[in-house]
Amino acid sequence: MDLMADVRDADRLLTQRAAGRTPPEVGRLLSAVEEAAESSKLWCGAAMVMAVFGGRDGRRAAIAGLAALTLAQLVSNGVGKQLVDRARPPKEWIEHDEVEDRPDSSSFPSGHTAAAVAFTAAVAPAWPLAGAVCVVPTALLAIERVQSGAHYPTDVAVGAVVGLGSAWLTRRLPHLLRHRL
């Protein structure tokens, strides 16, 4: 049994199903969420709203979210994509036009997913309601990255792990430094 072959087969199957079975109106919603999240616009906007209207908890959540997002982007885009040069899913797997509008960079890991998960996971402990609201666009974005043909499911899964790790480290680092200094 070749685990990597099984993972590649699952990636192919899930990518083709996601791209081929998504109703057009759902595809448009997913594209709108991705466009809002491009260059972290959605998360920076959310942080601004939290900071302005959320009081002390909102400011703490915004700072934690943006710090985790920054770390996740550094790890996923600055390190991960440089170490793993993985091609995007083949265009012939994707049955819609969105496949033409994807980056040329490495597919692994998903930087969009890493940033979204990092922001959401860091915000949630500081302001649970805001974290719960952020879960919806985060999940839609992760689905969109596969549905659009920009990523394989494993790229998204590893991006989510990077995001969770970045949120955890961002929240723990001040405590770790306090005890070490």
GROMACS .gro file of N, CA and C in nm:
model
  543
    1MET      N    1   0.084  -0.119   0.000
    1MET     CA    2   0.000   0.000   0.000
    1MET      C    3   0.088   0.124   0.000
    2ASP      N    4   0.070   0.210  -0.099
    2ASP     CA    5   0.148   0.332  -0.113
    2ASP      C    6   0.063   0.450  -0.065
    3LEU      N    7   0.092   0.498   0.056
    3LEU     CA    8   0.014   0.605   0.117
    3LEU      C    9   0.014   0.730   0.030
    4MET      N   10   0.129   0.767  -0.023
    4MET     CA   11   0.136   0.889  -0.105
    4MET      C   12   0.052   0.875  -0.233
    5ALA      N   13   0.050   0.758  -0.292
    5ALA     CA   14  -0.034   0.736  -0.411
    5ALA      C   15  -0.182   0.749  -0.374
    6ASP      N   16  -0.219   0.696  -0.257
    6ASP     CA   17  -0.357   0.708  -0.211
    6ASP      C   18  -0.395   0.854  -0.186
    7VAL      N   19  -0.302   0.931  -0.129
    7VAL     CA   20  -0.327   1.073  -0.104
    7VAL      C   21  -0.342   1.147  -0.237
    8ARG      N   22  -0.255   1.119  -0.335
    8ARG     CA   23  -0.266   1.182  -0.466
    8ARG      C   24  -0.399   1.148  -0.533
    9ASP      N   25  -0.441   1.022  -0.522
    9ASP     CA   26  -0.569   0.981  -0.581
    9ASP      C   27  -0.686   1.053  -0.514
   10ALA      N   28  -0.681   1.063  -0.382
   10ALA     CA   29  -0.787   1.133  -0.309
   10ALA      C   30  -0.788   1.282  -0.345
   11ASP      N   31  -0.670   1.343  -0.356
   11ASP     CA   32  -0.660   1.483  -0.397
   11ASP      C   33  -0.726   1.504  -0.533
   12ARG      N   34  -0.693   1.416  -0.628
   12ARG     CA   35  -0.748   1.428  -0.763
   12ARG      C   36  -0.900   1.414  -0.760
   13LEU      N   37  -0.948   1.311  -0.695
   13LEU     CA   38  -1.092   1.284  -0.691
   13LEU      C   39  -1.169   1.399  -0.626
   14LEU      N   40  -1.122   1.444  -0.510
   14LEU     CA   41  -1.191   1.552  -0.438
   14LEU      C   42  -1.185   1.684  -0.515
   15THR      N   43  -1.072   1.712  -0.579
   15THR     CA   44  -1.060   1.835  -0.658
   15THR      C   45  -1.157   1.832  -0.775
   16GLN      N   46  -1.161   1.722  -0.847
   16GLN     CA   47  -1.252   1.711  -0.961
   16GLN      C   48  -1.399   1.719  -0.918
   17ARG      N   49  -1.433   1.656  -0.809
   17ARG     CA   50  -1.572   1.661  -0.761
   17ARG      C   51  -1.610   1.801  -0.716
   18ALA      N   52  -1.520   1.866  -0.643
   18ALA     CA   53  -1.550   2.002  -0.595
   18ALA      C   54  -1.567   2.098  -0.711
   19ALA      N   55  -1.481   2.086  -0.811
   19ALA     CA   56  -1.487   2.177  -0.925
   19ALA      C   57  -1.605   2.146  -1.016
   20GLY      N   58  -1.645   2.020  -1.024
   20GLY     CA   59  -1.749   1.982  -1.118
   20GLY      C   60  -1.890   1.979  -1.064
   21ARG      N   61  -1.906   1.973  -0.934
   21ARG     CA   62  -2.040   1.957  -0.877
   21ARG      C   63  -2.090   2.078  -0.800
   22THR      N   64  -2.022   2.188  -0.810
   22THR     CA   65  -2.063   2.307  -0.737
   22THR      C   66  -2.162   2.385  -0.824
   23PRO      N   67  -2.283   2.409  -0.775
   23PRO     CA   68  -2.379   2.489  -0.852
   23PRO      C   69  -2.323   2.628  -0.880
   24PRO      N   70  -2.356   2.687  -0.995
   24PRO     CA   71  -2.301   2.819  -1.032
   24PRO      C   72  -2.323   2.927  -0.927
   25GLU      N   73  -2.440   2.930  -0.863
   25GLU     CA   74  -2.465   3.035  -0.763
   25GLU      C   75  -2.376   3.018  -0.640
   26VAL      N   76  -2.347   2.894  -0.604
   26VAL     CA   77  -2.255   2.868  -0.493
   26VAL      C   78  -2.113   2.907  -0.534
   27GLY      N   79  -2.078   2.876  -0.657
   27GLY     CA   80  -1.947   2.915  -0.709
   27GLY      C   81  -1.927   3.065  -0.706
   28ARG      N   82  -2.032   3.141  -0.739
   28ARG     CA   83  -2.023   3.287  -0.734
   28ARG      C   84  -2.003   3.336  -0.591
   29LEU      N   85  -2.073   3.275  -0.495
   29LEU     CA   86  -2.056   3.312  -0.354
   29LEU      C   87  -1.913   3.283  -0.309
   30LEU      N   88  -1.863   3.165  -0.342
   30LEU     CA   89  -1.727   3.129  -0.304
   30LEU      C   90  -1.625   3.225  -0.366
   31SER      N   91  -1.646   3.263  -0.492
   31SER     CA   92  -1.556   3.358  -0.558
   31SER      C   93  -1.559   3.494  -0.490
   32ALA      N   94  -1.676   3.537  -0.446
   32ALA     CA   95  -1.688   3.666  -0.378
   32ALA      C   96  -1.612   3.665  -0.246
   33VAL      N   97  -1.622   3.555  -0.173
   33VAL     CA   98  -1.548   3.543  -0.046
   33VAL      C   99  -1.398   3.544  -0.074
   34GLU      N  100  -1.354   3.471  -0.176
   34GLU     CA  101  -1.210   3.468  -0.209
   34GLU      C  102  -1.161   3.607  -0.248
   35GLU      N  103  -1.240   3.679  -0.326
   35GLU     CA  104  -1.201   3.814  -0.368
   35GLU      C  105  -1.190   3.906  -0.246
   36ALA      N  106  -1.282   3.893  -0.152
   36ALA     CA  107  -1.276   3.975  -0.030
   36ALA      C  108  -1.153   3.940   0.054
   37ALA      N  109  -1.115   3.813   0.052
   37ALA     CA  110  -1.001   3.769   0.133
   37ALA      C  111  -0.867   3.794   0.065
   38GLU      N  112  -0.868   3.821  -0.065
   38GLU     CA  113  -0.743   3.845  -0.139
   38GLU      C  114  -0.662   3.955  -0.071
   39SER      N  115  -0.534   3.931  -0.057
   39SER     CA  116  -0.442   4.025   0.010
   39SER      C  117  -0.487   4.057   0.152
   40SER      N  118  -0.559   3.967   0.213
   40SER     CA  119  -0.604   3.978   0.352
   40SER      C  120  -0.698   4.095   0.377
   41LYS      N  121  -0.762   4.147   0.273
   41LYS     CA  122  -0.855   4.260   0.289
   41LYS      C  123  -0.967   4.228   0.388
   42LEU      N  124  -1.026   4.111   0.376
   42LEU     CA  125  -1.138   4.073   0.463
   42LEU      C  126  -1.094   4.072   0.609
   43TRP      N  127  -0.978   4.013   0.636
   43TRP     CA  128  -0.932   3.997   0.774
   43TRP      C  129  -0.886   4.132   0.832
   44CYS      N  130  -0.824   4.216   0.750
   44CYS     CA  131  -0.786   4.349   0.799
   44CYS      C  132  -0.911   4.433   0.827
   45GLY      N  133  -1.013   4.421   0.741
   45GLY     CA  134  -1.139   4.491   0.765
   45GLY      C  135  -1.207   4.442   0.891
   46ALA      N  136  -1.208   4.311   0.911
   46ALA     CA  137  -1.267   4.255   1.032
   46ALA      C  138  -1.193   4.303   1.156
   47ALA      N  139  -1.060   4.308   1.147
   47ALA     CA  140  -0.980   4.356   1.261
   47ALA      C  141  -1.012   4.502   1.292
   48MET      N  142  -1.031   4.581   1.188
   48MET     CA  143  -1.063   4.722   1.209
   48MET      C  144  -1.199   4.736   1.279
   49VAL      N  145  -1.297   4.661   1.235
   49VAL     CA  146  -1.430   4.666   1.298
   49VAL      C  147  -1.420   4.621   1.443
   50MET      N  148  -1.345   4.513   1.468
   50MET     CA  149  -1.328   4.466   1.607
   50MET      C  150  -1.263   4.572   1.694
   51ALA      N  151  -1.158   4.634   1.643
   51ALA     CA  152  -1.084   4.732   1.721
   51ALA      C  153  -1.168   4.856   1.751
   52VAL      N  154  -1.248   4.898   1.654
   52VAL     CA  155  -1.328   5.020   1.671
   52VAL      C  156  -1.451   4.996   1.758
   53PHE      N  157  -1.518   4.883   1.736
   53PHE     CA  158  -1.647   4.862   1.801
   53PHE      C  159  -1.645   4.757   1.913
   54GLY      N  160  -1.534   4.688   1.931
   54GLY     CA  161  -1.531   4.577   2.026
   54GLY      C  162  -1.472   4.607   2.161
   55GLY      N  163  -1.438   4.732   2.186
   55GLY     CA  164  -1.379   4.764   2.315
   55GLY      C  165  -1.246   4.693   2.335
   56ARG      N  166  -1.214   4.669   2.460
   56ARG     CA  167  -1.086   4.605   2.493
   56ARG      C  168  -1.075   4.465   2.431
   57ASP      N  169  -1.180   4.385   2.441
   57ASP     CA  170  -1.179   4.251   2.382
   57ASP      C  171  -1.160   4.258   2.232
   58GLY      N  172  -1.225   4.353   2.169
   58GLY     CA  173  -1.213   4.369   2.025
   58GLY      C  174  -1.072   4.406   1.983
   59ARG      N  175  -1.009   4.495   2.058
   59ARG     CA  176  -0.871   4.533   2.026
   59ARG      C  177  -0.775   4.416   2.046
   60ARG      N  178  -0.795   4.343   2.156
   60ARG     CA  179  -0.711   4.224   2.180
   60ARG      C  180  -0.730   4.120   2.070
   61ALA      N  181  -0.853   4.099   2.030
   61ALA     CA  182  -0.883   4.002   1.924
   61ALA      C  183  -0.821   4.046   1.793
   62ALA      N  184  -0.833   4.172   1.760
   62ALA     CA  185  -0.778   4.224   1.633
   62ALA      C  186  -0.627   4.209   1.629
   63ILE      N  187  -0.560   4.244   1.737
   63ILE     CA  188  -0.415   4.232   1.742
   63ILE      C  189  -0.372   4.086   1.731
   64ALA      N  190  -0.437   4.000   1.807
   64ALA     CA  191  -0.404   3.857   1.802
   64ALA      C  192  -0.428   3.801   1.662
   65GLY      N  193  -0.540   3.836   1.601
   65GLY     CA  194  -0.573   3.787   1.468
   65GLY      C  195  -0.473   3.831   1.364
   66LEU      N  196  -0.438   3.959   1.365
   66LEU     CA  197  -0.343   4.009   1.265
   66LEU      C  198  -0.202   3.954   1.287
   67ALA      N  199  -0.163   3.937   1.413
   67ALA     CA  200  -0.031   3.878   1.440
   67ALA      C  201  -0.024   3.734   1.390
   68ALA      N  202  -0.128   3.657   1.417
   68ALA     CA  203  -0.131   3.517   1.374
   68ALA      C  204  -0.137   3.508   1.221
   69LEU      N  205  -0.216   3.593   1.160
   69LEU     CA  206  -0.225   3.597   1.013
   69LEU      C  207  -0.089   3.626   0.952
   70THR      N  208  -0.017   3.722   1.007
   70THR     CA  209   0.115   3.758   0.955
   70THR      C  210   0.211   3.640   0.966
   71LEU      N  211   0.212   3.575   1.081
   71LEU     CA  212   0.299   3.459   1.099
   71LEU      C  213   0.262   3.347   1.002
   72ALA      N  214   0.132   3.321   0.985
   72ALA     CA  215   0.087   3.216   0.894
   72ALA      C  216   0.129   3.245   0.751
   73GLN      N  217   0.119   3.370   0.710
   73GLN     CA  218   0.160   3.405   0.574
   73GLN      C  219   0.310   3.390   0.556
   74LEU      N  220   0.386   3.427   0.657
   74LEU     CA  221   0.532   3.409   0.648
   74LEU      C  222   0.568   3.261   0.636
   75VAL      N  223   0.505   3.179   0.717
   75VAL     CA  224   0.535   3.036   0.714
   75VAL      C  225   0.487   2.972   0.585
   76SER      N  226   0.364   2.999   0.544
   76SER     CA  227   0.309   2.932   0.426
   76SER      C  228   0.368   2.986   0.296
   77ASN      N  229   0.370   3.117   0.280
   77ASN     CA  230   0.417   3.175   0.154
   77ASN      C  231   0.568   3.196   0.152
   78GLY      N  232   0.624   3.235   0.265
   78GLY     CA  233   0.767   3.263   0.269
   78GLY      C  234   0.854   3.141   0.285
   79VAL      N  235   0.801   3.036   0.348
   79VAL     CA  236   0.881   2.915   0.370
   79VAL      C  237   0.823   2.797   0.293
   80GLY      N  238   0.696   2.764   0.320
   80GLY     CA  239   0.635   2.645   0.261
   80GLY      C  240   0.638   2.641   0.110
   81LYS      N  241   0.595   2.748   0.046
   81LYS     CA  242   0.591   2.751  -0.100
   81LYS      C  243   0.731   2.751  -0.160
   82GLN      N  244   0.830   2.797  -0.084
   82GLN     CA  245   0.968   2.797  -0.134
   82GLN      C  246   1.030   2.658  -0.123
   83LEU      N  247   0.991   2.584  -0.020
   83LEU     CA  248   1.047   2.450   0.001
   83LEU      C  249   0.979   2.344  -0.084
   84VAL      N  250   0.849   2.361  -0.108
   84VAL     CA  251   0.772   2.260  -0.182
   84VAL      C  252   0.718   2.324  -0.309
   85ASP      N  253   0.776   2.291  -0.419
   85ASP     CA  254   0.734   2.347  -0.548
   85ASP      C  255   0.633   2.251  -0.612
   86ARG      N  256   0.509   2.266  -0.571
   86ARG     CA  257   0.403   2.178  -0.620
   86ARG      C  258   0.318   2.253  -0.722
   87ALA      N  259   0.298   2.192  -0.837
   87ALA     CA  260   0.215   2.252  -0.940
   87ALA      C  261   0.069   2.257  -0.896
   88ARG      N  262  -0.004   2.353  -0.948
   88ARG     CA  263  -0.147   2.363  -0.922
   88ARG      C  264  -0.217   2.243  -0.988
   89PRO      N  265  -0.341   2.212  -0.945
   89PRO     CA  266  -0.413   2.102  -1.011
   89PRO      C  267  -0.423   2.127  -1.162
   90PRO      N  268  -0.414   2.022  -1.242
   90PRO     CA  269  -0.421   2.038  -1.388
   90PRO      C  270  -0.550   2.106  -1.432
   91LYS      N  271  -0.538   2.196  -1.529
   91LYS     CA  272  -0.654   2.271  -1.577
   91LYS      C  273  -0.763   2.180  -1.632
   92GLU      N  274  -0.724   2.067  -1.690
   92GLU     CA  275  -0.825   1.979  -1.749
   92GLU      C  276  -0.915   1.913  -1.644
   93TRP      N  277  -0.877   1.918  -1.517
   93TRP     CA  278  -0.961   1.865  -1.410
   93TRP      C  279  -1.075   1.961  -1.376
   94ILE      N  280  -1.060   2.086  -1.411
   94ILE     CA  281  -1.152   2.191  -1.367
   94ILE      C  282  -1.246   2.226  -1.482
   95GLU      N  283  -1.376   2.220  -1.454
   95GLU     CA  284  -1.476   2.236  -1.559
   95GLU      C  285  -1.531   2.378  -1.572
   96HIS      N  286  -1.465   2.478  -1.515
   96HIS     CA  287  -1.515   2.615  -1.524
   96HIS      C  288  -1.401   2.711  -1.550
   97ASP      N  289  -1.435   2.837  -1.576
   97ASP     CA  290  -1.338   2.938  -1.618
   97ASP      C  291  -1.246   2.988  -1.508
   98GLU      N  292  -1.283   2.969  -1.382
   98GLU     CA  293  -1.202   3.022  -1.272
   98GLU      C  294  -1.060   2.968  -1.273
   99VAL      N  295  -1.041   2.853  -1.334
   99VAL     CA  296  -0.909   2.791  -1.338
   99VAL      C  297  -0.808   2.880  -1.410
  100GLU      N  298  -0.856   2.969  -1.496
  100GLU     CA  299  -0.766   3.059  -1.568
  100GLU      C  300  -0.715   3.172  -1.479
  101ASP      N  301  -0.781   3.197  -1.367
  101ASP     CA  302  -0.748   3.309  -1.279
  101ASP      C  303  -0.687   3.259  -1.149
  102ARG      N  304  -0.574   3.191  -1.161
  102ARG     CA  305  -0.507   3.140  -1.041
  102ARG      C  306  -0.359   3.174  -1.049
  103PRO      N  307  -0.294   3.182  -0.935
  103PRO     CA  308  -0.154   3.222  -0.934
  103PRO      C  309  -0.061   3.117  -0.996
  104ASP      N  310   0.058   3.162  -1.030
  104ASP     CA  311   0.160   3.072  -1.085
  104ASP      C  312   0.249   3.012  -0.976
  105SER      N  313   0.235   3.061  -0.854
  105SER     CA  314   0.321   3.015  -0.744
  105SER      C  315   0.289   2.870  -0.708
  106SER      N  316   0.371   2.815  -0.621
  106SER     CA  317   0.351   2.679  -0.573
  106SER      C  318   0.214   2.665  -0.508
  107SER      N  319   0.157   2.548  -0.524
  107SER     CA  320   0.025   2.520  -0.469
  107SER      C  321   0.030   2.488  -0.320
  108PHE      N  322   0.144   2.447  -0.270
  108PHE     CA  323   0.156   2.392  -0.134
  108PHE      C  324   0.234   2.482  -0.042
  109PRO      N  325   0.178   2.517   0.072
  109PRO     CA  326   0.041   2.500   0.121
  109PRO      C  327  -0.045   2.618   0.077
  110SER      N  328  -0.173   2.614   0.109
  110SER     CA  329  -0.263   2.724   0.076
  110SER      C  330  -0.240   2.840   0.172
  111GLY      N  331  -0.185   2.948   0.120
  111GLY     CA  332  -0.162   3.067   0.202
  111GLY      C  333  -0.292   3.134   0.242
  112HIS      N  334  -0.392   3.134   0.151
  112HIS     CA  335  -0.522   3.192   0.185
  112HIS      C  336  -0.582   3.120   0.306
  113THR      N  337  -0.577   2.986   0.302
  113THR     CA  338  -0.635   2.909   0.412
  113THR      C  339  -0.556   2.929   0.540
  114ALA      N  340  -0.424   2.929   0.530
  114ALA     CA  341  -0.341   2.950   0.648
  114ALA      C  342  -0.374   3.082   0.715
  115ALA      N  343  -0.384   3.188   0.637
  115ALA     CA  344  -0.413   3.321   0.692
  115ALA      C  345  -0.551   3.325   0.755
  116ALA      N  346  -0.651   3.269   0.686
  116ALA     CA  347  -0.789   3.273   0.736
  116ALA      C  348  -0.803   3.195   0.867
  117VAL      N  349  -0.747   3.075   0.869
  117VAL     CA  350  -0.756   2.992   0.990
  117VAL      C  351  -0.678   3.057   1.104
  118ALA      N  352  -0.561   3.111   1.074
  118ALA     CA  353  -0.481   3.177   1.179
  118ALA      C  354  -0.558   3.293   1.240
  119PHE      N  355  -0.614   3.377   1.156
  119PHE     CA  356  -0.689   3.492   1.206
  119PHE      C  357  -0.805   3.447   1.294
  120THR      N  358  -0.884   3.355   1.242
  120THR     CA  359  -1.003   3.309   1.313
  120THR      C  360  -0.968   3.239   1.444
  121ALA      N  361  -0.867   3.152   1.440
  121ALA     CA  362  -0.828   3.078   1.560
  121ALA      C  363  -0.766   3.169   1.666
  122ALA      N  364  -0.702   3.277   1.624
  122ALA     CA  365  -0.645   3.370   1.722
  122ALA      C  366  -0.750   3.464   1.779
  123VAL      N  367  -0.850   3.499   1.699
  123VAL     CA  368  -0.956   3.589   1.743
  123VAL      C  369  -1.048   3.520   1.843
  124ALA      N  370  -1.080   3.393   1.817
  124ALA     CA  371  -1.182   3.322   1.895
  124ALA      C  372  -1.159   3.324   2.047
  125PRO      N  373  -1.039   3.297   2.098
  125PRO     CA  374  -1.022   3.299   2.243
  125PRO      C  375  -1.039   3.439   2.304
  126ALA      N  376  -1.001   3.543   2.229
  126ALA     CA  377  -1.011   3.679   2.280
  126ALA      C  378  -1.153   3.733   2.274
  127TRP      N  379  -1.227   3.693   2.168
  127TRP     CA  380  -1.364   3.739   2.151
  127TRP      C  381  -1.442   3.628   2.080
  128PRO      N  382  -1.497   3.534   2.156
  128PRO     CA  383  -1.560   3.415   2.097
  128PRO      C  384  -1.668   3.445   1.992
  129LEU      N  385  -1.749   3.547   2.012
  129LEU     CA  386  -1.853   3.577   1.915
  129LEU      C  387  -1.792   3.617   1.780
  130ALA      N  388  -1.692   3.701   1.782
  130ALA     CA  389  -1.625   3.740   1.658
  130ALA      C  390  -1.558   3.620   1.592
  131GLY      N  391  -1.498   3.534   1.672
  131GLY     CA  392  -1.437   3.413   1.618
  131GLY      C  393  -1.540   3.324   1.550
  132ALA      N  394  -1.659   3.313   1.612
  132ALA     CA  395  -1.765   3.231   1.553
  132ALA      C  396  -1.812   3.291   1.421
  133VAL      N  397  -1.821   3.422   1.414
  133VAL     CA  398  -1.860   3.487   1.288
  133VAL      C  399  -1.754   3.464   1.181
  134CYS      N  400  -1.628   3.469   1.218
  134CYS     CA  401  -1.519   3.451   1.122
  134CYS      C  402  -1.509   3.308   1.068
  135VAL      N  403  -1.565   3.212   1.139
  135VAL     CA  404  -1.560   3.073   1.094
  135VAL      C  405  -1.628   3.056   0.958
  136VAL      N  406  -1.737   3.128   0.935
  136VAL     CA  407  -1.813   3.111   0.811
  136VAL      C  408  -1.728   3.149   0.689
  137PRO      N  409  -1.673   3.271   0.678
  137PRO     CA  410  -1.592   3.300   0.560
  137PRO      C  411  -1.464   3.215   0.553
  138THR      N  412  -1.411   3.176   0.668
  138THR     CA  413  -1.292   3.090   0.668
  138THR      C  414  -1.324   2.955   0.602
  139ALA      N  415  -1.435   2.895   0.640
  139ALA     CA  416  -1.474   2.767   0.581
  139ALA      C  417  -1.505   2.782   0.432
  140LEU      N  418  -1.577   2.888   0.395
  140LEU     CA  419  -1.609   2.910   0.254
  140LEU      C  420  -1.482   2.931   0.171
  141LEU      N  421  -1.387   3.003   0.227
  141LEU     CA  422  -1.261   3.026   0.156
  141LEU      C  423  -1.185   2.896   0.135
  142ALA      N  424  -1.179   2.812   0.237
  142ALA     CA  425  -1.109   2.683   0.223
  142ALA      C  426  -1.174   2.598   0.114
  143ILE      N  427  -1.306   2.597   0.110
  143ILE     CA  428  -1.377   2.523   0.005
  143ILE      C  429  -1.347   2.583  -0.132
  144GLU      N  430  -1.348   2.714  -0.141
  144GLU     CA  431  -1.325   2.782  -0.268
  144GLU      C  432  -1.188   2.751  -0.326
  145ARG      N  433  -1.087   2.737  -0.240
  145ARG     CA  434  -0.952   2.713  -0.291
  145ARG      C  435  -0.944   2.582  -0.368
  146VAL      N  436  -1.023   2.483  -0.328
  146VAL     CA  437  -1.027   2.355  -0.401
  146VAL      C  438  -1.123   2.367  -0.519
  147GLN      N  439  -1.241   2.421  -0.495
  147GLN     CA  440  -1.344   2.432  -0.599
  147GLN      C  441  -1.293   2.510  -0.720
  148SER      N  442  -1.213   2.613  -0.698
  148SER     CA  443  -1.165   2.697  -0.809
  148SER      C  444  -1.050   2.633  -0.885
  149GLY      N  445  -0.991   2.527  -0.829
  149GLY     CA  446  -0.877   2.464  -0.892
  149GLY      C  447  -0.744   2.526  -0.854
  150ALA      N  448  -0.746   2.616  -0.757
  150ALA     CA  449  -0.622   2.680  -0.713
  150ALA      C  450  -0.538   2.587  -0.625
  151HIS      N  451  -0.604   2.493  -0.556
  151HIS     CA  452  -0.534   2.406  -0.462
  151HIS      C  453  -0.593   2.266  -0.460
  152TYR      N  454  -0.509   2.174  -0.417
  152TYR     CA  455  -0.553   2.039  -0.384
  152TYR      C  456  -0.607   2.042  -0.240
  153PRO      N  457  -0.691   1.947  -0.202
  153PRO     CA  458  -0.739   1.942  -0.064
  153PRO      C  459  -0.624   1.932   0.039
  154THR      N  460  -0.517   1.862   0.006
  154THR     CA  461  -0.405   1.852   0.101
  154THR      C  462  -0.336   1.986   0.120
  155ASP      N  463  -0.333   2.071   0.016
  155ASP     CA  464  -0.276   2.206   0.030
  155ASP      C  465  -0.357   2.285   0.132
  156VAL      N  466  -0.488   2.271   0.123
  156VAL     CA  467  -0.579   2.343   0.214
  156VAL      C  468  -0.566   2.287   0.356
  157ALA      N  469  -0.558   2.155   0.367
  157ALA     CA  470  -0.545   2.093   0.501
  157ALA      C  471  -0.415   2.138   0.568
  158VAL      N  472  -0.306   2.137   0.495
  158VAL     CA  473  -0.179   2.180   0.554
  158VAL      C  474  -0.182   2.330   0.583
  159GLY      N  475  -0.245   2.409   0.497
  159GLY     CA  476  -0.263   2.551   0.525
  159GLY      C  477  -0.338   2.573   0.655
  160ALA      N  478  -0.442   2.491   0.679
  160ALA     CA  479  -0.518   2.502   0.804
  160ALA      C  480  -0.431   2.468   0.924
  161VAL      N  481  -0.347   2.367   0.911
  161VAL     CA  482  -0.256   2.330   1.020
  161VAL      C  483  -0.157   2.444   1.047
  162VAL      N  484  -0.104   2.503   0.942
  162VAL     CA  485  -0.014   2.618   0.958
  162VAL      C  486  -0.088   2.731   1.030
  163GLY      N  487  -0.211   2.755   0.990
  163GLY     CA  488  -0.291   2.860   1.055
  163GLY      C  489  -0.315   2.834   1.202
  164LEU      N  490  -0.351   2.710   1.234
  164LEU     CA  491  -0.373   2.675   1.375
  164LEU      C  492  -0.244   2.687   1.455
  165GLY      N  493  -0.135   2.642   1.399
  165GLY     CA  494  -0.006   2.653   1.467
  165GLY      C  495   0.035   2.798   1.487
  166SER      N  496   0.010   2.880   1.388
  166SER     CA  497   0.043   3.023   1.400
  166SER      C  498  -0.041   3.091   1.507
  167ALA      N  499  -0.170   3.057   1.511
  167ALA     CA  500  -0.256   3.115   1.615
  167ALA      C  501  -0.211   3.070   1.754
  168TRP      N  502  -0.180   2.941   1.767
  168TRP     CA  503  -0.136   2.890   1.896
  168TRP      C  504  -0.007   2.960   1.940
  169LEU      N  505   0.089   2.969   1.849
  169LEU     CA  506   0.217   3.031   1.883
  169LEU      C  507   0.200   3.179   1.916
  170THR      N  508   0.118   3.247   1.840
  170THR     CA  509   0.094   3.389   1.865
  170THR      C  510   0.033   3.412   2.003
  171ARG      N  511  -0.057   3.325   2.042
  171ARG     CA  512  -0.122   3.341   2.173
  171ARG      C  513  -0.031   3.296   2.287
  172ARG      N  514   0.057   3.200   2.262
  172ARG     CA  515   0.144   3.146   2.367
  172ARG      C  516   0.275   3.224   2.380
  173LEU      N  517   0.322   3.285   2.274
  173LEU     CA  518   0.454   3.348   2.274
  173LEU      C  519   0.473   3.450   2.387
  174PRO      N  520   0.377   3.540   2.412
  174PRO     CA  521   0.397   3.635   2.523
  174PRO      C  522   0.418   3.564   2.658
  175HIS      N  523   0.343   3.457   2.682
  175HIS     CA  524   0.357   3.382   2.807
  175HIS      C  525   0.492   3.311   2.812
  176LEU      N  526   0.533   3.253   2.702
  176LEU     CA  527   0.662   3.185   2.697
  176LEU      C  528   0.777   3.282   2.719
  177LEU      N  529   0.769   3.399   2.657
  177LEU     CA  530   0.875   3.498   2.673
  177LEU      C  531   0.880   3.553   2.815
  178ARG      N  532   0.763   3.574   2.876
  178ARG     CA  533   0.759   3.624   3.012
  178ARG      C  534   0.828   3.529   3.110
  179HIS      N  535   0.811   3.399   3.088
  179HIS     CA  536   0.869   3.301   3.178
  179HIS      C  537   1.017   3.276   3.149
  180ARG      N  538   1.062   3.309   3.031
  180ARG     CA  539   1.202   3.287   2.993
  180ARG      C  540   1.290   3.407   3.024
  181LEU      N  541   1.230   3.527   3.030
  181LEU     CA  542   1.309   3.648   3.051
  181LEU      C  543   1.319   3.687   3.194
   0.00000   0.00000   0.00000
